[in-house]
Amino acid sequence: MTNFTRRKFLQVTGGAVAVSSLGFPAIVGAASKKVVIVGGGVGGATAAKYIRMADSSIDVTLIEPNTEYYTCFMSNEVLSGHRTMESIKVAYDGLKGHGVTVVHDTVTAIDPDGKKVTTNGGQTFAYDRCIVAPGISFADNIEGYDDAAMTAMPHAWKAGEQTVLLRKQLEAMPDGGVVAIAAPPNPFRCPPGPYERACQIAMYLQAKKPKSKLMIFDAKDKFSKMGLFTQAFDRYYKDTIEWVGASNGGQITRVDAANSTIYAGDTAHKVDVANVIPAQKAGAIAIKAGLTSDGGWCPIDGRTFESTLHKGIHVVGDASVAAPLPKSGYAANSEAKTCAAAVVELLNGREPGDPSLVNTCYSVVGPDDAISVAMVYNLTDGKLGKVEGSGGLTSADSSPEMRAREVQYAYSWFENIKKDSWG
Amino acid sequence: MGCNKKALVALIGSVLMIGTSQVLADPSAKAMADTCAGCHGTNGQSAGPASPNLAGMSASYFIDSMTAFKNLEKGAEQGEDARPATIMNRIAKGYSDEQIEAMGEHFAAMPVYKANVPHDAAKAKAGAEVYDQACAKCHDEGGALPDDDAGILAGQWLPWLQYSMVDFQSGHREMPKKMKKQVEKLSDDEIEAVLNYFASQK
C-alpha cells in the first residue's frame, strides 16, 4: 500500500533541485562554489555526495583513476573464498546521480596558490576548495620489496588486482604449505586488518589445506583488538596460526621475492605464500602537493579537515593525521562528512559548526564470530578527541548468539557504508 | 580535615571542567545523526541485512532505545531499564541526553522508510492473521505508525526483528505488559510468520 507523498517523490528522485541543477550554468553574480575532490575512495566519494546533498548549487568534480573501485574492507573474505570480487566492487553511477562530475584520470599536481588541479590526461580543474583523499602509499622499510616483489609477494593492501593475485596464490598452494603475513608498524591503514586476514585465511586453510600453517610476522609487539584476536586464534586456529611479535624476531626487514624468502634480520623464512604489508605514508599526490609533514601524513584542522600547511585544501581519510581516529573506512566516511559540512559552510560564508565523528571497525574472525571496536569523537579544546567514557571493544565473554549477530551487523555495516559513500 | 578540603577542591575543579567541555562541543543534530549512516544507511534508510532502519521512528522511541543502551553500559540489569546490545551500548554512551533527544527529533522528522526486505511470502501471508489478532492494536498500519511509539516494524530488516523477539522472549528486553500477554499466546511458527509479515510491508 503506497501513500506516495510529494516528500517521498523528492526523496526518490534525489531532490528535484539536485536533478535539475545538472548541466545548468552557475547563477550570474553568485559567488563561485567549485569543489575539486582528488580520490574516489571512501573519503573522496563520501565528501562528494554529502556536499551535493547539502547544497546542490556547489559544483563538485571528483577525479579518480579507476572506473571501478574495489573496497579494501571485506576483501579479506575474498581471500578466504567467502565472498566474490563482485561484491566488493563499487561503481561511480551513484555519485553521478547526485550531480557529481566524475573524471577518470590521475591528478599529477595541485597548485595551492593558483587554486587548480592538473591531471595526467592534460586537464586542469580550478577550485574554490580542494579535498584530497588519496589513501596510502608504501614506505621503503623492507629491502627488496620492489615492483616485481609486489607481484610475487602481494600486499593486497589496496584492493582489486592485488586481492585477486593473493587469492590465486593461496588457491595454488599445496596442502602443508606455509603462508606468511608480514604486518606493518604503526600507523597504517586498517589496524585490525592483518589479523582478520589471518583468521580468514586460516578458515580457508583448515577447510581445504588442513596441514598448512599461517605465520604472522609482526613489526609490533601489540596490535588492535589483540585480546580478542588472540582469543580467536586460540579458540579456532590453535594448530594453524602462529603470531611472532617484533621482540621475538617478527619484524621483516628484507625480502628475496625470487626465492620466496622473507628475512627478519638475519633469520630467513622460506614460505609458500608471502603477504608482505609494508610501512605506509600518505598517498603520493599528497606528498607531491606538499601536504605532508615529516611523519609522512597530512596534518589538518580537526573542525574542517583543512590542511595546516596549505589553506584551501582539505585532507580526509587514511592520508590525514586524524588521531585518535584510526585509519579506517568508517573513519574516512565520518571525516569526509565533517569536511563536507565545513566546506559547505565556508563556501556560503558561514562558520563551520562543531564536528561529531564515529568509528566502528568490525572483524569477522570465525564462522559465526565477529568482533568490533567502536568510538565516538568530538572536538575538545580545538583538537579531535574521544568522547569521554564512550566506545569500547566487544566483550571477551559475549555469547555465541551475540557474536553471530555481530557477523550480520558487520555485513550490514559493509552494505551501508558502500551505499552511504558511493550510492 | 586537609583531605576533605583537597577532595572538595578536586570535585569543584572536575565539575567546572565537565561544564566547560560540554559548552565547547555542541555538534548539530545532523552532524551527529549523519555518523549513524555507516551502519544504518544514508538518512536512516538501512541497506540491511540486519541493522535496522531509523528513518521516521518517533523521537520518543529513539530516546527510549538509546537510553536503554546507555543504561546497559552503566550496568543496569537487562530487562527493565536496559536493552541487550552488541555495539549500541558502546556508541550510545558517547552522547548526552540532550544530544540523544536532538538526534531523535532528527530521525522523527524523516518520512517512515520501509526497506525491500527478503522474506518468506507464505509465512508473511499467514502472519497477516496473527498480526490482526495479536499486534494490530499497538502496532498500527502494519507497524508503520510512528505515533504508536512502538518502533517502525513495517519494512524492517527481518534478522533484526528476530533478534528483538529472542531478547523479548528471554526477558532480557522488557515487553510492555499488553505485548507480553499476546506474545505468550503465540507459537514459534506464529511469531516467525508475523515477523515475516512485518518485514514484507511496503
XYZ file of C-alpha atoms in Angstrom, chain A residues 72 75-76 79 136 138 145-147 149-159 161-163 165-166 169 181-182 189 197 274-278 280:
36
model
C 39.671 -2.978 0.961
C 38.404 -8.067 0.802
C 39.758 -10.460 3.444
C 40.932 -14.204 0.214
C 48.106 5.471 1.240
C 54.121 2.472 0.743
C 60.231 -5.115 -1.882
C 60.203 -3.512 -5.332
C 57.534 -3.572 -8.054
C 58.257 -8.245 -5.495
C 54.785 -6.712 -5.178
C 53.538 -9.236 -7.714
C 55.424 -12.207 -6.280
C 54.540 -11.277 -2.693
C 51.299 -9.242 -2.952
C 50.449 -6.724 -0.227
C 46.747 -6.744 -1.176
C 46.577 -3.586 0.926
C 44.940 -1.751 -1.967
C 42.081 -3.943 -3.140
C 44.178 -6.725 -8.766
C 46.307 -7.373 -5.675
C 43.433 -9.166 -3.932
C 46.725 -12.139 -7.071
C 46.931 -13.167 -3.440
C 48.446 -17.836 -4.827
C 51.718 -12.303 6.668
C 54.218 -9.531 7.393
C 45.642 1.637 7.124
C 43.122 -11.588 7.265
C 54.099 -14.272 1.354
C 51.668 -11.448 2.040
C 54.009 -8.540 2.710
C 52.390 -5.370 4.040
C 54.994 -2.596 4.135
C 52.824 3.293 4.948
